[in-house]
Short mmCIF file of C-alpha atoms in Angstrom, two decimals:
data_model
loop_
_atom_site.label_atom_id
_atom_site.label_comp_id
_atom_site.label_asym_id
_atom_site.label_seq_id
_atom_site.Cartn_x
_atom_site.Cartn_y
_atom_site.Cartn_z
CA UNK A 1 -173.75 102.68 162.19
CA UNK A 2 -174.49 100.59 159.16
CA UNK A 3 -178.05 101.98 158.66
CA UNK A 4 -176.88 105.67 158.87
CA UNK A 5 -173.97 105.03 156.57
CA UNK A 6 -176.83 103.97 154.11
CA UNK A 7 -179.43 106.47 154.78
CA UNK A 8 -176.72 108.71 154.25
CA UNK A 9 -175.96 107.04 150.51
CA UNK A 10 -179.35 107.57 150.02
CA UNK A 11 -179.47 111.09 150.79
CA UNK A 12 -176.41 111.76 148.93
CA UNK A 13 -178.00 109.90 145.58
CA UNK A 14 -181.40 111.47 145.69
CA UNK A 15 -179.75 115.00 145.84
CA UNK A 16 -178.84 113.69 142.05
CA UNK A 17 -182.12 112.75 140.91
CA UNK A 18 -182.76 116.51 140.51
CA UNK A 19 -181.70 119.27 142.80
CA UNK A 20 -177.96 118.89 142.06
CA UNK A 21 -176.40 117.43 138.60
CA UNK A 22 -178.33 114.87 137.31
CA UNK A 23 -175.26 112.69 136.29
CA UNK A 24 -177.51 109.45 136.90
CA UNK A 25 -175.41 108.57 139.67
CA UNK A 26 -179.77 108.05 141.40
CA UNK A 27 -180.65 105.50 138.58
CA UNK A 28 -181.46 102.24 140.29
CA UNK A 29 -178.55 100.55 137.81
CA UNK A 30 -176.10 102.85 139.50
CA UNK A 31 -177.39 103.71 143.32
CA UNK A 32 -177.82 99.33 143.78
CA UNK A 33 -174.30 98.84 142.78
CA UNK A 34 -172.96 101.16 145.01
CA UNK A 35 -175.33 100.52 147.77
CA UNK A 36 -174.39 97.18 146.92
CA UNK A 37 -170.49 98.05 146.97
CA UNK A 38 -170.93 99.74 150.23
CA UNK A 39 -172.79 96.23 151.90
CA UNK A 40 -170.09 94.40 150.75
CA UNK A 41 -171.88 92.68 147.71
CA UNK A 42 -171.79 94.86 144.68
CA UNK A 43 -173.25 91.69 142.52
CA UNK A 44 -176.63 92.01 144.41
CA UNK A 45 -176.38 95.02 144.49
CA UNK A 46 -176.25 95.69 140.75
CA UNK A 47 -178.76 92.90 140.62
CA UNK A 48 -181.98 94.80 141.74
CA UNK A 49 -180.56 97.49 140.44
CA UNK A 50 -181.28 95.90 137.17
CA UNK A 51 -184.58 94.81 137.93
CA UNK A 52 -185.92 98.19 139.46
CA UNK A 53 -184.09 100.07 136.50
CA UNK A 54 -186.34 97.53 134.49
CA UNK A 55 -189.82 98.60 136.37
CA UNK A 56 -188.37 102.61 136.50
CA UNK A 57 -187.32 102.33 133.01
CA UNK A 58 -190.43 104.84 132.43
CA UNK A 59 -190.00 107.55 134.83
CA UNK A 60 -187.53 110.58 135.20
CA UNK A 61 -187.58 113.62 136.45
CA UNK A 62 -189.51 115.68 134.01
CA UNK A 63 -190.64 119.16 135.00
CA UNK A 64 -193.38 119.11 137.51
CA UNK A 65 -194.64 115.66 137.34
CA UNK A 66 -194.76 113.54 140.21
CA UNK A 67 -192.54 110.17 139.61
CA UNK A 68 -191.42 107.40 141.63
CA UNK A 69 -187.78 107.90 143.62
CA UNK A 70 -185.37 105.67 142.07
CA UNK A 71 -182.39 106.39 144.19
CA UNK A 72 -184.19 106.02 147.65
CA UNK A 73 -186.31 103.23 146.68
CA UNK A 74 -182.73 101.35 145.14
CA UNK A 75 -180.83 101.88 148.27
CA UNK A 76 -184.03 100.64 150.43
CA UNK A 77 -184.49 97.71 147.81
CA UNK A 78 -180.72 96.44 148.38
CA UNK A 79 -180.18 96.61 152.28
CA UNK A 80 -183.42 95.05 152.74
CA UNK A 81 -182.20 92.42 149.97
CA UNK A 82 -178.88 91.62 151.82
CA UNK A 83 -180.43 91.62 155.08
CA UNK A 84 -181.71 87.48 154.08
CA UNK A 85 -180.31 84.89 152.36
CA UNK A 86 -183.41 83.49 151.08
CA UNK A 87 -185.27 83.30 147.81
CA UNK A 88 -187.99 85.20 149.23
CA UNK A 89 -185.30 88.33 149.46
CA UNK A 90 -185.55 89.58 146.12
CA UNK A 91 -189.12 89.89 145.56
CA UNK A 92 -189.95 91.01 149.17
CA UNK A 93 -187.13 93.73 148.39
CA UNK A 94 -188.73 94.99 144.95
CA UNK A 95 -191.70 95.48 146.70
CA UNK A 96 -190.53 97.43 149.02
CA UNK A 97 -188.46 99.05 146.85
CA UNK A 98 -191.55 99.72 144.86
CA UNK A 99 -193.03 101.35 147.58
CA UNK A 100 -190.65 103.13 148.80
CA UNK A 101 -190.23 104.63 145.17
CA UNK A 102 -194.13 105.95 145.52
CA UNK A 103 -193.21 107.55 149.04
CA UNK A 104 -190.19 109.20 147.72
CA UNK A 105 -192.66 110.70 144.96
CA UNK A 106 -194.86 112.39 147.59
CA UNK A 107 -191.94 113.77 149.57
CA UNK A 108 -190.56 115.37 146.74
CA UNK A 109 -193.96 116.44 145.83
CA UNK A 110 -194.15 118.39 150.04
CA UNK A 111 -191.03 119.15 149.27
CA UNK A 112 -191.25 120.98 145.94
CA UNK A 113 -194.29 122.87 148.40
CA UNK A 114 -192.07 123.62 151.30
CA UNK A 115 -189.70 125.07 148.76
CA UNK A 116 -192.50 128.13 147.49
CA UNK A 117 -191.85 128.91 151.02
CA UNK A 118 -188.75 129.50 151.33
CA UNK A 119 -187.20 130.88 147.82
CA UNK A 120 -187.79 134.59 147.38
CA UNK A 121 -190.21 136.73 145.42
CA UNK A 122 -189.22 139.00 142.77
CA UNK A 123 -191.24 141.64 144.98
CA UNK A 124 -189.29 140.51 148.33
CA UNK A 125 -186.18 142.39 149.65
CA UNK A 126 -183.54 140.63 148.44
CA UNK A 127 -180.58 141.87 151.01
CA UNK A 128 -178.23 142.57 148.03
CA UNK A 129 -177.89 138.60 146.42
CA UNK A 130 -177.14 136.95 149.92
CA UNK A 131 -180.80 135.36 150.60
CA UNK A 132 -181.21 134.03 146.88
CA UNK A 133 -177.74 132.04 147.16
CA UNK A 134 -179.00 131.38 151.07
CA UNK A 135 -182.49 130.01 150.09
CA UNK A 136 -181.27 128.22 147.18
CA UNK A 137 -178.98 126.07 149.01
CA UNK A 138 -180.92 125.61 152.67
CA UNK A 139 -183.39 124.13 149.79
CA UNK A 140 -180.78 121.72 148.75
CA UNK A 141 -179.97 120.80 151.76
CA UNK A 142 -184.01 120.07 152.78
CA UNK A 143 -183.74 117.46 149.76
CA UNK A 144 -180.36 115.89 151.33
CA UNK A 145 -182.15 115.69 154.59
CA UNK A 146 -185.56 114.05 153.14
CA UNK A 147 -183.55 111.88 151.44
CA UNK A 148 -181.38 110.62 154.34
CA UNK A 149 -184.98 110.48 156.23
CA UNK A 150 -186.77 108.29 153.22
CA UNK A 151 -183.87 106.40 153.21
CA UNK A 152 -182.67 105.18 156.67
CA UNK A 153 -187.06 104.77 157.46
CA UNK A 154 -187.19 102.22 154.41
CA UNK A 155 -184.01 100.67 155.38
CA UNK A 156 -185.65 99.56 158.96
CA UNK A 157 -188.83 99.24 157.67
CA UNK A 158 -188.06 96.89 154.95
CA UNK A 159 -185.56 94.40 156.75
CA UNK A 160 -187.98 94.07 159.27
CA UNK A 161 -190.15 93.02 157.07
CA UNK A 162 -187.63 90.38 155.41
CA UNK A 163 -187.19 89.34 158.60
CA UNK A 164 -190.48 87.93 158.78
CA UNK A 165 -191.79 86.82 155.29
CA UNK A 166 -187.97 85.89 153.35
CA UNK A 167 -187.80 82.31 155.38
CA UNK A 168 -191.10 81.03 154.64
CA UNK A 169 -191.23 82.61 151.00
CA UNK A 170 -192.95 79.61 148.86
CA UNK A 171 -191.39 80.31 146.08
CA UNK A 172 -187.63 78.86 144.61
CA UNK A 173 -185.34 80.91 143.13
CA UNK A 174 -185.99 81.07 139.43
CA UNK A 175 -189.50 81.12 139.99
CA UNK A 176 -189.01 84.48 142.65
CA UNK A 177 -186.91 85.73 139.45
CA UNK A 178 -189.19 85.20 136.82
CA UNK A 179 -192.12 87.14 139.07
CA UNK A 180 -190.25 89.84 139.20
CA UNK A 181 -189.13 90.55 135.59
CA UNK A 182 -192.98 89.43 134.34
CA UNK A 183 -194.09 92.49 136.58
CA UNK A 184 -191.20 94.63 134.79
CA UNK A 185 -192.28 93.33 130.93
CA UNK A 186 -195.00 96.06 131.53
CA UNK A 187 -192.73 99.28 131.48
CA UNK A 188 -190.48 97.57 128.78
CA UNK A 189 -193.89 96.92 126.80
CA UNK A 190 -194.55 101.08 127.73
CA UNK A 191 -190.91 102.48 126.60
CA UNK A 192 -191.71 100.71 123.26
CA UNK A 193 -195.13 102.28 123.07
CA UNK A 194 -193.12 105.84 124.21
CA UNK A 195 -190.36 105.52 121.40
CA UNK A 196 -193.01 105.43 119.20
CA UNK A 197 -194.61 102.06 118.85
CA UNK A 198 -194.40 98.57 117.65
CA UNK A 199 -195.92 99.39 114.28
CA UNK A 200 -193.11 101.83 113.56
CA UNK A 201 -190.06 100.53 115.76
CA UNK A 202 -191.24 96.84 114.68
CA UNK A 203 -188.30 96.04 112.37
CA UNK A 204 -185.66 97.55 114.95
CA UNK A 205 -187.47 96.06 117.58
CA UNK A 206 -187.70 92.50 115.68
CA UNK A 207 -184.05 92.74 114.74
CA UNK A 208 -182.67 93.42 118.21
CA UNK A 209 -185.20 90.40 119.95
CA UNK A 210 -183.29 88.20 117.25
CA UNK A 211 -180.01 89.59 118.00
CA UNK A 212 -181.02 89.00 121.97
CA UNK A 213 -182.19 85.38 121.79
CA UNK A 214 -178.71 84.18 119.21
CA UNK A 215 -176.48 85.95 121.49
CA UNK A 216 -178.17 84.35 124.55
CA UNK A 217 -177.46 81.27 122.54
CA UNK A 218 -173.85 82.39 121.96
CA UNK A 219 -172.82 82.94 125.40
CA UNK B 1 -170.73 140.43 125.70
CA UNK B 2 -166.96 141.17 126.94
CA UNK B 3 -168.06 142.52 130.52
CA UNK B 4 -168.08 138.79 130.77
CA UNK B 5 -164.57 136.99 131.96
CA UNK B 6 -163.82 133.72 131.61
CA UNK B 7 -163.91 133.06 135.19
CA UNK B 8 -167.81 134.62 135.80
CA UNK B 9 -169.08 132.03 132.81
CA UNK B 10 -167.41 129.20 134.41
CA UNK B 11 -168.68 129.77 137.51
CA UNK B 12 -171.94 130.24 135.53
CA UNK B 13 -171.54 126.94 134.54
CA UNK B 14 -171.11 125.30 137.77
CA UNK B 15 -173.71 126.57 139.24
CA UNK B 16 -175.87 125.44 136.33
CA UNK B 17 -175.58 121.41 137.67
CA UNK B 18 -177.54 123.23 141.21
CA UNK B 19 -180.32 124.82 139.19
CA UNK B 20 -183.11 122.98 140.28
CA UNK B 21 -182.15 123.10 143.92
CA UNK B 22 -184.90 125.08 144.98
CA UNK B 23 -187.66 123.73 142.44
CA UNK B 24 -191.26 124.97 143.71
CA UNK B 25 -194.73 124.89 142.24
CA UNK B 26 -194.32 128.71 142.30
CA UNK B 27 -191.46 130.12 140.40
CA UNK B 28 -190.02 126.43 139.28
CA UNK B 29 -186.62 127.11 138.24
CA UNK B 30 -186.62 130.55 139.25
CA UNK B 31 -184.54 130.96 142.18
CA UNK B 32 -181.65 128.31 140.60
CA UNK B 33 -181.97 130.32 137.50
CA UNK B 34 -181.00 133.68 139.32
CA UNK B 35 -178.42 131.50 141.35
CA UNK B 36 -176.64 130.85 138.38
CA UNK B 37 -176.79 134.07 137.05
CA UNK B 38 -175.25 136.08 140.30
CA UNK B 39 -171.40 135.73 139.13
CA UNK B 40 -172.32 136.49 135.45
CA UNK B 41 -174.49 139.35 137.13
CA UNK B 42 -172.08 140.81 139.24
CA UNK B 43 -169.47 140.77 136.51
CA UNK B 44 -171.86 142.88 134.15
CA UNK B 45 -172.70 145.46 136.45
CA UNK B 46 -170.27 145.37 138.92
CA UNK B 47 -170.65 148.38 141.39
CA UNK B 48 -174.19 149.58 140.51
CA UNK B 49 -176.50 147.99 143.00
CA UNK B 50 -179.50 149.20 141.70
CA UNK B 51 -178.93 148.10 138.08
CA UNK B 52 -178.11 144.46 139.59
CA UNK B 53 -180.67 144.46 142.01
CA UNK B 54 -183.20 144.96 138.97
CA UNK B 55 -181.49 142.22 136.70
CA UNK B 56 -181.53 139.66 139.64
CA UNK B 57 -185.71 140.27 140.25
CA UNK B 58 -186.14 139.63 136.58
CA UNK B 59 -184.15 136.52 136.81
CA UNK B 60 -186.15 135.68 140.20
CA UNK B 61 -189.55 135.10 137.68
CA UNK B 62 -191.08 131.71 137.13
CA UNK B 63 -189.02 129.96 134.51
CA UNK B 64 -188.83 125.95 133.92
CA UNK B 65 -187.33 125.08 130.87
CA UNK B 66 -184.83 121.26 131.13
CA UNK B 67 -181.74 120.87 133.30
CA UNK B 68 -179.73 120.85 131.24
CA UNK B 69 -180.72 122.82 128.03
CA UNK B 70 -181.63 125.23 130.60
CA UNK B 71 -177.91 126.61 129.83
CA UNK B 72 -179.09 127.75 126.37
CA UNK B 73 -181.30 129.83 128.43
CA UNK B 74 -178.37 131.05 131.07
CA UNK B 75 -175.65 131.82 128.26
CA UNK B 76 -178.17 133.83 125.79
CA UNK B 77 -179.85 135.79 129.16
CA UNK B 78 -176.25 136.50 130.30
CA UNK B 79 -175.63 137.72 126.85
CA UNK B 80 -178.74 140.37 126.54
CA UNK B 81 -178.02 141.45 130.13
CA UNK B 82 -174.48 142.29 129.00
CA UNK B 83 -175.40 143.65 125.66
CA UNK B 84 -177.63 146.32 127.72
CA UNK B 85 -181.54 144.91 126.72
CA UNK B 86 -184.28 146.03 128.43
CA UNK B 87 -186.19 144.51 131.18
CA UNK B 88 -189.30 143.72 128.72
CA UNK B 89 -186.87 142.06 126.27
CA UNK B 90 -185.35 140.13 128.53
CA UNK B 91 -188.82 139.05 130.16
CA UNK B 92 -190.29 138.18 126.65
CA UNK B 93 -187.08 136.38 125.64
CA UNK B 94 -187.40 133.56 128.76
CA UNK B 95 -191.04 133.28 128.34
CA UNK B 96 -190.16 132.58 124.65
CA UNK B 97 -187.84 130.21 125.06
CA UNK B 98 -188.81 128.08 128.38
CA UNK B 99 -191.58 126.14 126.18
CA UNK B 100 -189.34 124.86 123.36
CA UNK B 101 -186.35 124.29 125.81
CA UNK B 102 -188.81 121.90 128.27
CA UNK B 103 -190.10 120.00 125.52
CA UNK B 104 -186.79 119.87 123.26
CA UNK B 105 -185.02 118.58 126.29
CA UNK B 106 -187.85 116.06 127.75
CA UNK B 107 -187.98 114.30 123.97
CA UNK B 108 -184.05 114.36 123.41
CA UNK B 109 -182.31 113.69 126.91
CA UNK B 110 -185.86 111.86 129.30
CA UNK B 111 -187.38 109.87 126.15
CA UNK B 112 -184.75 108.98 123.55
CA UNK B 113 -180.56 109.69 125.40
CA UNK B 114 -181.80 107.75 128.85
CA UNK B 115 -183.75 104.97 128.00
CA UNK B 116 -180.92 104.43 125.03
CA UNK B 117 -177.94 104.34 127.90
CA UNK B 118 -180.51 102.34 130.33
CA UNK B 119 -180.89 99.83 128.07
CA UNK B 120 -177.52 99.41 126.59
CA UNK B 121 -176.15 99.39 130.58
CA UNK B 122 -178.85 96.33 131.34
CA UNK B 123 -177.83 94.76 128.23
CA UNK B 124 -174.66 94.89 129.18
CA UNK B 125 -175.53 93.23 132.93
CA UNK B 126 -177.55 90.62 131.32
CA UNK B 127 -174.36 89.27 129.08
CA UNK B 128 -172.62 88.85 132.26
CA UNK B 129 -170.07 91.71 132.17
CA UNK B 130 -168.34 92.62 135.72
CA UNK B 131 -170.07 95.55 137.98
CA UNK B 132 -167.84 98.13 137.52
CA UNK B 133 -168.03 97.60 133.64
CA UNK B 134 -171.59 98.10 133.98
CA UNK B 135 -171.77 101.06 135.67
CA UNK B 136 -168.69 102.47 134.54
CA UNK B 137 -169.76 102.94 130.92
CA UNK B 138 -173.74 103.90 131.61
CA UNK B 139 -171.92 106.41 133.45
CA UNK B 140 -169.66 107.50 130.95
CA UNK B 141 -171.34 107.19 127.72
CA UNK B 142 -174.44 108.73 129.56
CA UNK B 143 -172.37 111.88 130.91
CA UNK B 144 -170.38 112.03 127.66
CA UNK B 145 -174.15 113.27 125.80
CA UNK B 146 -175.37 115.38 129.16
CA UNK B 147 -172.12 116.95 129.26
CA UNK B 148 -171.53 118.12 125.76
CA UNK B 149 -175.47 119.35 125.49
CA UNK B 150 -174.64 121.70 128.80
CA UNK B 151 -171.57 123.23 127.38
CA UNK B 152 -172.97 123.27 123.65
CA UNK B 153 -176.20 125.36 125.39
CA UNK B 154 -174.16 127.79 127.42
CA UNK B 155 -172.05 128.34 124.39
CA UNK B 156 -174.81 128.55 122.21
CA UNK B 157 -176.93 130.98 123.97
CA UNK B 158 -174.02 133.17 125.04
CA UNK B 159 -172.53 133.19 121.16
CA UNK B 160 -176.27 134.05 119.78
CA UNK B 161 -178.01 135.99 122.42
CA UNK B 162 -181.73 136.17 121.39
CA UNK B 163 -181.11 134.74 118.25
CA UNK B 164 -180.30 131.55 119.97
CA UNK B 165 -183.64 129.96 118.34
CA UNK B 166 -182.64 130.00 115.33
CA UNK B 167 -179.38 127.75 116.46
CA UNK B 168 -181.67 125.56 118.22
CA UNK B 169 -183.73 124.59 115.00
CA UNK B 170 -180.55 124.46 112.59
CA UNK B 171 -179.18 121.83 115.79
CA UNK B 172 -182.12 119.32 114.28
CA UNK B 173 -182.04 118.46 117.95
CA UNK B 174 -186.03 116.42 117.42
CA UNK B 175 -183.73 114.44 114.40
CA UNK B 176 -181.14 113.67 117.20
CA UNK B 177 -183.59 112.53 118.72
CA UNK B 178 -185.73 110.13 116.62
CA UNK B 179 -182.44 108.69 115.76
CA UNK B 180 -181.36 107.95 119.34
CA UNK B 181 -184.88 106.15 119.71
CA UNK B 182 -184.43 103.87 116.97
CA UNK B 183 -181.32 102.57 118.58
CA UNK B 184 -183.12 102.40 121.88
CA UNK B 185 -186.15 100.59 120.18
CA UNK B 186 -183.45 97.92 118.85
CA UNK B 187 -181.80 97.32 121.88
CA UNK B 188 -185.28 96.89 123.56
CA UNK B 189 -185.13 94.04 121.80
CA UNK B 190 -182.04 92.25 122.84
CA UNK B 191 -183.01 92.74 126.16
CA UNK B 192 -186.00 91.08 125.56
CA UNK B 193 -184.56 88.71 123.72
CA UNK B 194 -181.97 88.27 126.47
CA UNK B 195 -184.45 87.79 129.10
CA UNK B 196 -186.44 85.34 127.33
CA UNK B 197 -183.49 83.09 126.68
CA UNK B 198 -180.28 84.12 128.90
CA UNK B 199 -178.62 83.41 131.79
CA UNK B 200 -181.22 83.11 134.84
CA UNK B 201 -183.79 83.80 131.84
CA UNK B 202 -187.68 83.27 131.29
CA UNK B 203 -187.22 80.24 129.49
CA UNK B 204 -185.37 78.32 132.29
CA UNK B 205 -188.40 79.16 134.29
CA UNK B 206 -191.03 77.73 132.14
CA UNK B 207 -193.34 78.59 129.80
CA UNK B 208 -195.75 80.05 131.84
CA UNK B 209 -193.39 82.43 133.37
CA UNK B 210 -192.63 83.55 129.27
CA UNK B 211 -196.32 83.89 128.29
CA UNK B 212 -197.52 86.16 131.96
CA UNK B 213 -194.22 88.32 130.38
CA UNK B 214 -195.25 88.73 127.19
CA UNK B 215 -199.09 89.43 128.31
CA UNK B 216 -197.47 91.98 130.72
CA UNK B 217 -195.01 93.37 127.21
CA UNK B 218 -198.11 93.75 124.92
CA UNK B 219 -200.35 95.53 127.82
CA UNK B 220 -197.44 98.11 128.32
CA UNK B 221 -197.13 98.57 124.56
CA UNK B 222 -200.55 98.83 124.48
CA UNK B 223 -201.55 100.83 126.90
CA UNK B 224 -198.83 102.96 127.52
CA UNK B 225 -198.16 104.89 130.73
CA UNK B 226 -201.94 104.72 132.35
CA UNK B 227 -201.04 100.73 132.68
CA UNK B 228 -197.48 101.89 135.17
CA UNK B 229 -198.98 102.16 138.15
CA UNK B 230 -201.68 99.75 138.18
CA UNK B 231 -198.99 97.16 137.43
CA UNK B 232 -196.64 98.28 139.87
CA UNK B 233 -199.62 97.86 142.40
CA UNK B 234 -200.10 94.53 141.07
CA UNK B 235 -196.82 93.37 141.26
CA UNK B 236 -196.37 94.26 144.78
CA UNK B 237 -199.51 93.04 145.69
CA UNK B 238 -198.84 89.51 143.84
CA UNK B 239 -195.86 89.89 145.97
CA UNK B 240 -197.50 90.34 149.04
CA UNK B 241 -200.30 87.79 148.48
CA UNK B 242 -197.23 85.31 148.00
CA UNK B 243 -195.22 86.12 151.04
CA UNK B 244 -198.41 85.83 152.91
CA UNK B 245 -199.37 82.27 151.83
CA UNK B 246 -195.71 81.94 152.67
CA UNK B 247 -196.15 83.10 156.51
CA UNK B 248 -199.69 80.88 156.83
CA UNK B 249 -199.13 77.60 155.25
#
């Protein structure tokens, strides 16, 4: 019951990442906390939400492009996450978050294809407006139902896998931590780069890493 | 302009939050563009079928322009239909503007209004605020900016019509823009700074947790997006490798 509940979230958020509003209700800051809400522990939750919103900091939904799923690959990340207790639990579930993230890509890549299937042609008989509002929304409802498919399949998947590798995880706590954010540094380092640079952003950029590091201090 | 009602634009509007509900390789936005358009549509030429059924395959083209500026598109399409222009102006007039609405909208809301929200929202996490504060405002402030750039577009683009363009460059939307990113390159900062030396941060770690970050920072900055993947490959792998020294020791 649990696991379709979830799958379920998941289709529900990665109908926002772009067939239906785009409120940001599928950004990995938002989908972990409620995934995390609907577990029963919103603070992990929001946790790897943080740290995949870190790594996915980079990618959105532009135009054609293929991107990683944030919404499916949160929701995955957190149920595998609260499935162990152990230090291993957040690393193991960024990675499969991670991965999940690439899968979503390339089923909303087949889907994007299945869609040129089913929309119609300017040339095609139309039935007065009935098919356009018809294909339109069957395709919506195809994204729902890959969602709810990416989802519950990453769900299993990746607390099976937590299962087997959180326990004997090597690492402690902080340590598991710091892995993680070291991997993220890499998109922070590439929204710099994206907003234009350190050679041009350096002052802001200087200003806020001071501001960062004395409020750190501070609280 | 006034075969439009109140109601038909509304409903216009609604509709815009579904328009990339059938995205394709093929048309793109096509089909959710001519979804939106059906109440406007019906309200302009209400009784004669063939008229609408010629407006609606014109809207049916391939079109891709951004979610959400995509209503500058809807209102000033909705506007020429209504004001009577002819199919070749009205074809001219989205292949016109579909460019400069994709790229105004990928640089304004994807690269500067996101990341700005993102980072503010994990700023806010890393200070220790509760959940719901967290989300709660990313939400807000974020849907406060997408909100008011739908219902500035539709307005626009009905108010102007084709000359919607010349609103669009008068909006100094690319200013907007830069600014936003200057506040989002500052608060990169305090998160990094926040990472490096807050709670649960790098520091507490040790030092060679805070120089594999920083090596990680500069190759991003460096590098830029070619480096994403790769390092999300590497991560997980790292990950892996970990877990399975883990499993066989």
């Amino acid at each position: 019951m649990e696991l379709a509940l979830i799958a379920l979230l998941g289709g529900g958020l990665a109908l926002d990442a772009t067939s239906v509003g785009q409120f940001m209700l599928s950004r990995p800051l938002v989908a972990g906390a409620l995934t995390g809400w609907m577990l029963g522990d919103p603070a992990l939750g929001l946790l790897i939400g943080t740290l995949l919103e870190l790594y996915l900091l980079v990618s959105f939904p532009s135009g054609g492009a293929q991107f990683p799923e944030g919404a499916t690959a949160t929701v995955v990340a957190v149920a595998t996450a609260s499935a162990s207790s152990t230090p291993g639990a957040v690393p193991v579930a960024i990675a499969v978050g991670l991965l999940w993230g690439q899968i979503g890509g390339f089923s909303i890549t087949a889907l994007r294809k299945a869609n040129g299937f089913i929309v119609p042609e300017p040339a095609d008989s139309l039935r007065g407006t009935e098919l356009i509002a018809a294909a339109h929304l069957a395709a919506v409802g195809l994204d729902f139902f890959r969602g709810v498919l990416i989802t519950g399949t990453g769900v299993a998947i990746g607390r099976m896998v937590v299962a087997r590798v959180g326990a004997p995880w090597p690492l402690g706590e902080r340590e598991s931590f710091a892995l993680v954010i070291a991997g993220a540094a890499v998109s922070v380092g590439i929204l710099l780069h994206d907003l234009g640079g350190f050679r041009k952003r350096r002052a802001l950029f200087v200003t806020g890493l001071a501001l960062g590091i004395v409020g750190a201090r501070l609280l | 302009m006034s075969a439009l009602s109140r109601r038909a634009i509304m409903s216009t509007f609604m509709r815009s939050f579904l328009v990339q509900g059938s995205w394709n390789y093929h048309t793109m936005l096509g089909t959710g563009f001519a979804f939106a358009m059906l109440p406007g549509l019906r309200r302009i030429f209400g009784a004669d079928a063939k008229a609408m059924d010629a407006s609606v395959r014109r809207q049916l083209d391939h079109f891709n322009a951004h979610p959400y500026l995509v209503n500058v598109a809807l209102g000033a399409v909705l506007r020429l239909e209504a004001d009577g222009a002819d199919a070749q102006t009205v074809r001219r007039f989205k292949t016109a503007v579909q460019g400069p609405l994709g790229g105004l909208g990928d640089s304004l809301v994807w690269a500067a209004w996101l990341p700005m929200v993102s980072m503010a929202g994990l700023a806010l996490w890393w200070i220790g605020l509760p959940v719901w504060v967290v989300v709660g405002l990313f939400l807000v402030l974020y849907n406060a900016g997408h909100l008011a750039l739908r219902v500035w577009g539709l307005r626009s683009g009905l108010r102007y019509g084709r000359d919607v363009a010349r609103t669009l460059r008068e909006a100094r939307l690319a200013q907007l823009g830069e600014r936003i990113k200057s506040i989002a390159s500052l608060l990169v900062g305090v998160i990094a700074g926040l990472v490096l030396a807050g709670r649960s941060g790098l520091s507490e770690a040790g030092l060679l947790w805070v120089v594999v970050a920083i090596v990680c920072f500069v190759l991003g900055l460096l590098v830029g997006h070619r480096i994403w993947r790769p390092a999300a490959i590497g991560t997980v792998c790292a990950i892996v490798l970990i877990a399975a020294w883990g499993v066989v020791r």
